[in-house]
Short mmCIF file of C-alpha atoms in Angstrom, two decimals:
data_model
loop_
_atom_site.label_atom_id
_atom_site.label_comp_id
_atom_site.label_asym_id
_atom_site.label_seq_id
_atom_site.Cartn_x
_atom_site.Cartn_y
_atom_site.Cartn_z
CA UNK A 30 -34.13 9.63 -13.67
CA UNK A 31 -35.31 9.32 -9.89
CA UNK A 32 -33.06 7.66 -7.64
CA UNK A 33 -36.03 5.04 -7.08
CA UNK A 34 -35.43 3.77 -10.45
CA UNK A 35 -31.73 3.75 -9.76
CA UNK A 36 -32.17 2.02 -6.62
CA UNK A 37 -33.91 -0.64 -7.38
CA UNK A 38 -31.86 -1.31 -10.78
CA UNK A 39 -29.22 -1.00 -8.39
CA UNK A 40 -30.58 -3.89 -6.02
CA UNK A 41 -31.22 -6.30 -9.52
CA UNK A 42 -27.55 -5.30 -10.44
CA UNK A 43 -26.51 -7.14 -6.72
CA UNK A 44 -28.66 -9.79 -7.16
CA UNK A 45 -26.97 -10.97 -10.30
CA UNK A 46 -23.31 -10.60 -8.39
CA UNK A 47 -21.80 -14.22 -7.80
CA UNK A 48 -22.44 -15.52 -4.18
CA UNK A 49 -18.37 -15.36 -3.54
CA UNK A 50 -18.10 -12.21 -5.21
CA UNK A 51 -15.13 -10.15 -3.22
CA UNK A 52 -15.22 -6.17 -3.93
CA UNK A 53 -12.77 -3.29 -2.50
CA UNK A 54 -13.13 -0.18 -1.27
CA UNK A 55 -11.44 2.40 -3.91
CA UNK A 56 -8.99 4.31 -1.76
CA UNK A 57 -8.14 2.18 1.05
CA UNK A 58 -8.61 -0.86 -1.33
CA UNK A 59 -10.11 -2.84 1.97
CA UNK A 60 -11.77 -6.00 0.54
CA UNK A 61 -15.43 -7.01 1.69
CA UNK A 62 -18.82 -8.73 0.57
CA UNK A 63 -22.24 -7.84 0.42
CA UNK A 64 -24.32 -10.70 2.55
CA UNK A 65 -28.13 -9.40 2.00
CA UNK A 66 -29.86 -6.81 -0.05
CA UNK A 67 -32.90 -5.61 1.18
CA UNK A 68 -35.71 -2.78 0.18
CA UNK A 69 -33.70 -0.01 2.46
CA UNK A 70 -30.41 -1.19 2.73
CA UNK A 71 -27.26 -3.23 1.94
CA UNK A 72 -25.82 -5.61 4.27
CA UNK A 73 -21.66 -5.68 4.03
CA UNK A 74 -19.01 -7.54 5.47
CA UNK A 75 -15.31 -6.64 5.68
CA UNK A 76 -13.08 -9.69 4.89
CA UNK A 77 -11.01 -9.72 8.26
CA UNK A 78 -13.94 -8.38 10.25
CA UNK A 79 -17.25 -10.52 11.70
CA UNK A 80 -19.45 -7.73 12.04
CA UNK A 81 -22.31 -6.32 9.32
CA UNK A 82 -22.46 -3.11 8.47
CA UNK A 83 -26.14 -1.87 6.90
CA UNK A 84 -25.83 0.86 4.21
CA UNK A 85 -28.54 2.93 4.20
CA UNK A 86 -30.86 3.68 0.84
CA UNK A 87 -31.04 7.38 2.06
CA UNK A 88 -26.94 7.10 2.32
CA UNK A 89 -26.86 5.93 -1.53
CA UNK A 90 -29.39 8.83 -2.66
CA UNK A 91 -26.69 11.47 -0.98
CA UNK A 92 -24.05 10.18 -2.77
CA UNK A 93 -26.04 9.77 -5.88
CA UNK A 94 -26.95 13.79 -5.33
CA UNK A 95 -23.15 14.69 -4.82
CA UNK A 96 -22.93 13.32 -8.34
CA UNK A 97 -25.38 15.08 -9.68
CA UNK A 98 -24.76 18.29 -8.04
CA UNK A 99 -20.71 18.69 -9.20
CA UNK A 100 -21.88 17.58 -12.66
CA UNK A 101 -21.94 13.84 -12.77
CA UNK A 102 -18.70 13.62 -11.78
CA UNK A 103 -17.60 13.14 -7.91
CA UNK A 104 -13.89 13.30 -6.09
CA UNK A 105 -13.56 10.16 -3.96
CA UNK A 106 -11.33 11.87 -1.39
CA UNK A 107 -14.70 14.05 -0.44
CA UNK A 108 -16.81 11.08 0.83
CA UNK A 109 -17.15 11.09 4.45
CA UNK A 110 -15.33 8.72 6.57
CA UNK A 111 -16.28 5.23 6.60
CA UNK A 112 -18.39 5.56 2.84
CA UNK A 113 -15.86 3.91 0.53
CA UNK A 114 -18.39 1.12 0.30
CA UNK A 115 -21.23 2.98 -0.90
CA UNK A 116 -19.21 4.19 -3.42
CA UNK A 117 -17.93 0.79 -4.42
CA UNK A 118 -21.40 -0.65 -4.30
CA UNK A 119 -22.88 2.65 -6.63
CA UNK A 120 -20.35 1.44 -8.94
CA UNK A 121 -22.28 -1.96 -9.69
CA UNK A 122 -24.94 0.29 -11.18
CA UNK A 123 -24.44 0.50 -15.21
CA UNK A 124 -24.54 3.89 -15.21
CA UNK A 125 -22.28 4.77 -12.71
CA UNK A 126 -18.30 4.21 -12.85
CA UNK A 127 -14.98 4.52 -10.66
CA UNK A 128 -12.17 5.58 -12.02
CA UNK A 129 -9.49 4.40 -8.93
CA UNK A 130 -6.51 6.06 -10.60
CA UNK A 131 -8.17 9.79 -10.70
CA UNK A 132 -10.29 8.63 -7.68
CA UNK A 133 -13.20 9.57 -9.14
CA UNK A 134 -17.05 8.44 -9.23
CA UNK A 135 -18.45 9.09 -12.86
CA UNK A 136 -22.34 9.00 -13.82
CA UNK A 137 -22.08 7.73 -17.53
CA UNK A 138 -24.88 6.43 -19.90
CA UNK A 139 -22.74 3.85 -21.22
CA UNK A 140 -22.91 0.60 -19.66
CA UNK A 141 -19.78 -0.29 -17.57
CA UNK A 142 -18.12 -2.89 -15.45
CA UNK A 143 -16.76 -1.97 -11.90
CA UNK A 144 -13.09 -2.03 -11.55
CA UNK A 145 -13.49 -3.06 -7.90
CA UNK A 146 -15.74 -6.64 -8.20
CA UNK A 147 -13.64 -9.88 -8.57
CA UNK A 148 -13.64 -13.31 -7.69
CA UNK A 149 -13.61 -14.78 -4.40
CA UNK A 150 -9.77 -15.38 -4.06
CA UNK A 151 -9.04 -19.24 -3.05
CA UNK A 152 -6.70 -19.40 0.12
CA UNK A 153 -6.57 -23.41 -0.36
CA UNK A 154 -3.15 -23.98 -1.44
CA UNK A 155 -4.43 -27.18 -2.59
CA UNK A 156 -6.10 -26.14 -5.30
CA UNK A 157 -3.18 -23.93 -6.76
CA UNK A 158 -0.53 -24.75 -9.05
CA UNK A 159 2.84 -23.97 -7.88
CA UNK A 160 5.22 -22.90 -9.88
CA UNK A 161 8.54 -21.79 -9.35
CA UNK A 162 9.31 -18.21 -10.57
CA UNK A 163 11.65 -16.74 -12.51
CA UNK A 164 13.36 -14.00 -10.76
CA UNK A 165 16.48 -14.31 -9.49
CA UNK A 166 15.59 -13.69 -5.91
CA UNK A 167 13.90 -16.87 -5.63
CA UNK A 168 16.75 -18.69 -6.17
CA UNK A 169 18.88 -17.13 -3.83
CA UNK A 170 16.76 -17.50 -1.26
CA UNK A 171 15.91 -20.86 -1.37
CA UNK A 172 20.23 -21.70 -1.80
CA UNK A 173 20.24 -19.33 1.17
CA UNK A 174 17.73 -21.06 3.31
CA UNK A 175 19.38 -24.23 2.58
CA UNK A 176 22.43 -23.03 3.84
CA UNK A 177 21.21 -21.67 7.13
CA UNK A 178 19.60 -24.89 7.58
CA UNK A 179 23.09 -26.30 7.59
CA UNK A 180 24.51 -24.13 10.28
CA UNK A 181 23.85 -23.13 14.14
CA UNK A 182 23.21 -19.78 13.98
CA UNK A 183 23.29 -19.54 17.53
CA UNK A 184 26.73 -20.01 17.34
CA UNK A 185 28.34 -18.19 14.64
CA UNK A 186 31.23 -17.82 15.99
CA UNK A 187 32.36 -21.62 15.56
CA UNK A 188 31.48 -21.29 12.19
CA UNK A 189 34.40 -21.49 9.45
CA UNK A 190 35.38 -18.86 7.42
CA UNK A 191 34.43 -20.53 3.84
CA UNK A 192 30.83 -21.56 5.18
CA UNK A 193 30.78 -17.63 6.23
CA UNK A 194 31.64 -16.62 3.28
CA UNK A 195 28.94 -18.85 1.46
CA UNK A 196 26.39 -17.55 4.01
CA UNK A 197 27.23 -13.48 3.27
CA UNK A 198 27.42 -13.69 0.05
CA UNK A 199 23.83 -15.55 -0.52
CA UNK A 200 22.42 -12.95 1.99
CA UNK A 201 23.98 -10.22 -0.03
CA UNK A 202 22.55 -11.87 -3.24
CA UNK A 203 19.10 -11.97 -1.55
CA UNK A 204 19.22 -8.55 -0.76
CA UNK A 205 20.47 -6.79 -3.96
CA UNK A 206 18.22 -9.00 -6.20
CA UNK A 207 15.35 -8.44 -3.57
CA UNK A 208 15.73 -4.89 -3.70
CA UNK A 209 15.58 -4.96 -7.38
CA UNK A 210 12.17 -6.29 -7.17
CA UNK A 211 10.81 -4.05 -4.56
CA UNK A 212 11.38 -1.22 -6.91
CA UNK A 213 10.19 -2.96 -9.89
CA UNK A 214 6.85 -3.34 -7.08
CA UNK A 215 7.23 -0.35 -5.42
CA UNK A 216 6.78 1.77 -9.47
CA UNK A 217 3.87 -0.41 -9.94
CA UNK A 218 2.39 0.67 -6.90
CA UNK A 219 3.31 4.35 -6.98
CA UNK A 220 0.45 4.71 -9.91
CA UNK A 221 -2.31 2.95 -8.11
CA UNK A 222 -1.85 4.57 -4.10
CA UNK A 223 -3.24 7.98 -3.29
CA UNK A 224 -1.12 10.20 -1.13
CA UNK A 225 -1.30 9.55 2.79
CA UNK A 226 -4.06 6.89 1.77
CA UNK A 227 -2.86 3.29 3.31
CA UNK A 228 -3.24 0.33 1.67
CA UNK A 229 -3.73 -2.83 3.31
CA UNK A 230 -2.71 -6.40 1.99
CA UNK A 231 -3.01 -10.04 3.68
CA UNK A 232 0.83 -9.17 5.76
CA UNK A 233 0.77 -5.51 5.95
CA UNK A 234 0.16 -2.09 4.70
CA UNK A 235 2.16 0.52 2.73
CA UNK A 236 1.50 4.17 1.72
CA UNK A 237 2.37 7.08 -0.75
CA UNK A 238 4.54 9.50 0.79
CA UNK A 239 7.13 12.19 -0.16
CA UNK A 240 10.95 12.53 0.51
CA UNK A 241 12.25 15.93 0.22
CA UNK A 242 15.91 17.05 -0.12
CA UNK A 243 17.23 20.07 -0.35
CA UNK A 244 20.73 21.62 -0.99
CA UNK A 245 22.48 25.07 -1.15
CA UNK A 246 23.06 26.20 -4.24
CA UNK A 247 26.05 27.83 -5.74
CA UNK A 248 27.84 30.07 -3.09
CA UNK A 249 28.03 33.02 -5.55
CA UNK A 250 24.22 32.20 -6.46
CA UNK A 251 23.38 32.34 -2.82
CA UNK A 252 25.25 35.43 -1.21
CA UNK A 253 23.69 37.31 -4.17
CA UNK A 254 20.13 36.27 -3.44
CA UNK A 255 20.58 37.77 -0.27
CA UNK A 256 22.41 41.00 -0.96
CA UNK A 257 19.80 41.63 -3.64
CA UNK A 258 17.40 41.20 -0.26
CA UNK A 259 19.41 43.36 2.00
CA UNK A 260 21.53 40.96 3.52
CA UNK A 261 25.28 42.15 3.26
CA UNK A 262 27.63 39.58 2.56
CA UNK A 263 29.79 40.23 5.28
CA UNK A 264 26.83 38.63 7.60
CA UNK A 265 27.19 35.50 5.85
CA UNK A 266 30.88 35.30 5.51
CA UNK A 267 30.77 31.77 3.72
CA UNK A 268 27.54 30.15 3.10
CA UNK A 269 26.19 28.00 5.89
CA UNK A 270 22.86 26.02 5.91
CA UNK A 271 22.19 27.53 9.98
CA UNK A 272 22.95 31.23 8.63
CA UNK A 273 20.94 30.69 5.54
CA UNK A 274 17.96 29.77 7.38
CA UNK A 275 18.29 32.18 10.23
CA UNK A 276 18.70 34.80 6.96
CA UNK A 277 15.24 33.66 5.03
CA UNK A 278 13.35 34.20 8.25
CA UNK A 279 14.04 37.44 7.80
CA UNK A 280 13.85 38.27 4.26
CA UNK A 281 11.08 37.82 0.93
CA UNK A 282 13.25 35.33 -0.34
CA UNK A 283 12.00 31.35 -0.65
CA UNK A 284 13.70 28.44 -0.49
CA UNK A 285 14.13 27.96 -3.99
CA UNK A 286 15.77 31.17 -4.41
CA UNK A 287 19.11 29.26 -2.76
CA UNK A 288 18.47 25.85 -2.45
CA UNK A 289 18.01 23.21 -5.05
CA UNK A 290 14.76 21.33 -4.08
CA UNK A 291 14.23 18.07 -4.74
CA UNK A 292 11.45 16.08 -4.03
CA UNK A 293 10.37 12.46 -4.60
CA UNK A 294 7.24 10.00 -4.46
CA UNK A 295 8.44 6.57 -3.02
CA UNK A 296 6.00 4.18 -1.00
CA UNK A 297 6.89 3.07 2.52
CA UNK A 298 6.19 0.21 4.57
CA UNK A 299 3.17 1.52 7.09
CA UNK A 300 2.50 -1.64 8.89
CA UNK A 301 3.35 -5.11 8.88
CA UNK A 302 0.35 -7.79 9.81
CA UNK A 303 2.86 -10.33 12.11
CA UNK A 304 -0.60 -12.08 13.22
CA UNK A 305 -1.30 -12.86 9.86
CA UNK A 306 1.94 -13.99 9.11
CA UNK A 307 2.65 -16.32 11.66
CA UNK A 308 -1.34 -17.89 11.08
CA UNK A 309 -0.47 -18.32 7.64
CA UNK A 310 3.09 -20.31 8.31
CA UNK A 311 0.73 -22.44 10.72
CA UNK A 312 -1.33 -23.54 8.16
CA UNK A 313 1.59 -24.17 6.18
CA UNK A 314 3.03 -26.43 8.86
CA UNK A 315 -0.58 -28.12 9.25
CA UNK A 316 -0.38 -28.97 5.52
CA UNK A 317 2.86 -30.08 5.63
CA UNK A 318 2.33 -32.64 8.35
CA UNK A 319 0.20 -34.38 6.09
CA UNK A 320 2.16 -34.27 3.09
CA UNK A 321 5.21 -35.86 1.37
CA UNK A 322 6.82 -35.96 -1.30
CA UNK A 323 8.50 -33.19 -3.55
CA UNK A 324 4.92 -31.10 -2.41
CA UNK A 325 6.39 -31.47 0.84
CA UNK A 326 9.56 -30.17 -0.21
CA UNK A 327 8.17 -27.46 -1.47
CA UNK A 328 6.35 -26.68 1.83
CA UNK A 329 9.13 -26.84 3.95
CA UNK A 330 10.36 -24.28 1.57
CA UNK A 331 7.76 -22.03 1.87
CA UNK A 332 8.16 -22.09 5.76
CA UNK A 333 11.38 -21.73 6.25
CA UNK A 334 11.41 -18.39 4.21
CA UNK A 335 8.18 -17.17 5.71
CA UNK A 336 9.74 -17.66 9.04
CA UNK A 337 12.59 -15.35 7.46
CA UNK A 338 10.36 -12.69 6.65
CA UNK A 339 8.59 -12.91 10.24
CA UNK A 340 12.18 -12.43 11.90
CA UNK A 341 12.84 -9.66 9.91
CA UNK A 342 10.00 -8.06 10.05
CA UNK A 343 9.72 -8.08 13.81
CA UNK A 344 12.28 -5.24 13.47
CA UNK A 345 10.25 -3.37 11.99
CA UNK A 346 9.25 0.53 13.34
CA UNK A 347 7.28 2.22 11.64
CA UNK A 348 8.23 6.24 10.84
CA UNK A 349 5.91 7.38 13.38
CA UNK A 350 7.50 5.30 15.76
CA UNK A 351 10.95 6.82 14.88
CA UNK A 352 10.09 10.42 14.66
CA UNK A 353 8.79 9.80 18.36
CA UNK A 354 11.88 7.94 19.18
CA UNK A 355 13.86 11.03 17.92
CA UNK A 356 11.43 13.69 19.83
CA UNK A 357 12.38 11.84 22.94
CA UNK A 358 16.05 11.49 22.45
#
């Protein structure tokens, strides 16, 4: 089929999108909206962003090619920087389907959905239900920001003991019970983010990244590794981590041939939005000065642990941060 006819199939497939329609980019999952669709190009806005970016028909035919040309099946991680959209967009062509998990564009004759349209989502708190959840965190924090409502925390040190007490042991609640659901999140997560691929959210960002341990194996294990490389045992006297290494630098042997490797996939905090944050507590407050009642209550809430968060999170460094803080020291 010429890409003419899937262009302009393409356009019809837009045209039919709802007017609030939100759709993501499929690696860096930023959110955005087409605003016009026109004979050579596609008009896009990013959410958090004012200006309009124009993707070019031409732009859409080399993808489309790249498709065709590695057998109708395309590695996201290949498109050029700043083409996520056109991919996303490609995607609201029946033919054509993303695959976010294997990061993949596939050209398909079955008719699909894209994974990456949904509905506007509402930021009116108005027009939500709340509803208290059930996890265990939420109830420690709100007995913990009661508490700390109760007390000058300027001025700890007056403080007695039992109201002490009461305060560490809700903050140690909040913490384990928090922690549990971080990790509950954080396995979620570790199946939908692409290695050293950010993803952003409305108060900050996190990415895939690896830890890696390592330890020395069994003594007898180790100084045998190295005799068998020419490395008396006498050199090594008793097994050291500093000899070891000094020792593979000048041998065949590998790492795993004395240490016990161990690596792991865990997703760390890459950024934290403290703008967005502190505009969403003012809206909060806004609301709040025109409400009462248990809504109200609710509110006040809602602040008072956002304004938590925002404390906290002002501590925040990020690794890159550290590892320069280290270089320095």
């Amino acid at each position: 089929m010429p890409f003419t006819t899937t262009w302009h199939n393409l356009l019809d497939n837009i045209d039919e999108l709802p007017p609030d329609a939100t759709l993501v980019t499929p690696l860096s999952n930023k959110a955005f909206q087409i605003t016009d669709n026109q004979e050579h190009r596609v008009l896009i806005q990013y959410r958090d962003d004012d200006e309009t970016i124009p993707l070019q028909k031409d732009q859409f035919e080399t993808l489309y090619q790249r498709i065709q040309d590695t057998h109708g099946e395309f590695e996201l991680d290949r498109l050029p920087r700043g083409a996520e959209p056109y991919a996303t967009v490609l995607s609201l062509h029946p033919r054509f389907e993303i695959d976010d998990r294997e990061a993949t564009i596939t050209e398909s004759e079955q008719s699909t959905g894209s994974p990456l349209v949904k509905a506007q989502e509402t930021t009116d708190d108005a027009d939500q239900e709340r509803e208290e959840p059930d996890v265990d965190v939420y109830t420690d924090a709100l007995l913990l920001i009661d508490a700390l409502e109760r007390h000058d925390l300027a001025a700890l040190e007056d403080t007695e003991t039992p109201a002490l007490v009461n305060l560490y042991t809700l903050l140690s609640d909040v913490q384990r019970n928090a922690n549990e659901l971080r990790k509950e999140i954080r396995s979620l997560l570790l199946d939908r983010l692409h290695h050293d691929q950010p993803v952003s959210g409305q108060f900050g960002s996190v990415q895939r990244t690896t830890r890696r341990n390592r330890s020395l194996k069994d003594d007898e294990l180790v100084l045998d590794a190295f005799e068998s490389a020419g490395i008396e045992r006498e050199r090594l006297t008793t097994v050291d981590a500093d000899k070891v290494d000094d020792a593979l630098d000048v041998t065949q042997l590998s790492e795993t041939d004395v240490y016990e490797i161990d690596e792991r996939e865990y997703v760390r905090k890459a950024d934290v939005n403290e703008d967005e944050k502190e505009t969403r507590l003012q809206g909060l407050k806004d609301q709040l000065a025109a409400t009462e009642g248990e809504e109200a209550d609710q509110l006040r809430d809602e602040i008072d642990e956002l304004e938590d968060q925002i404390a906290e999170l002002t501590e925040f460094r990020s690794g890159r941060s550290f590892r320069d803080s280290e270089a320095s020291g």
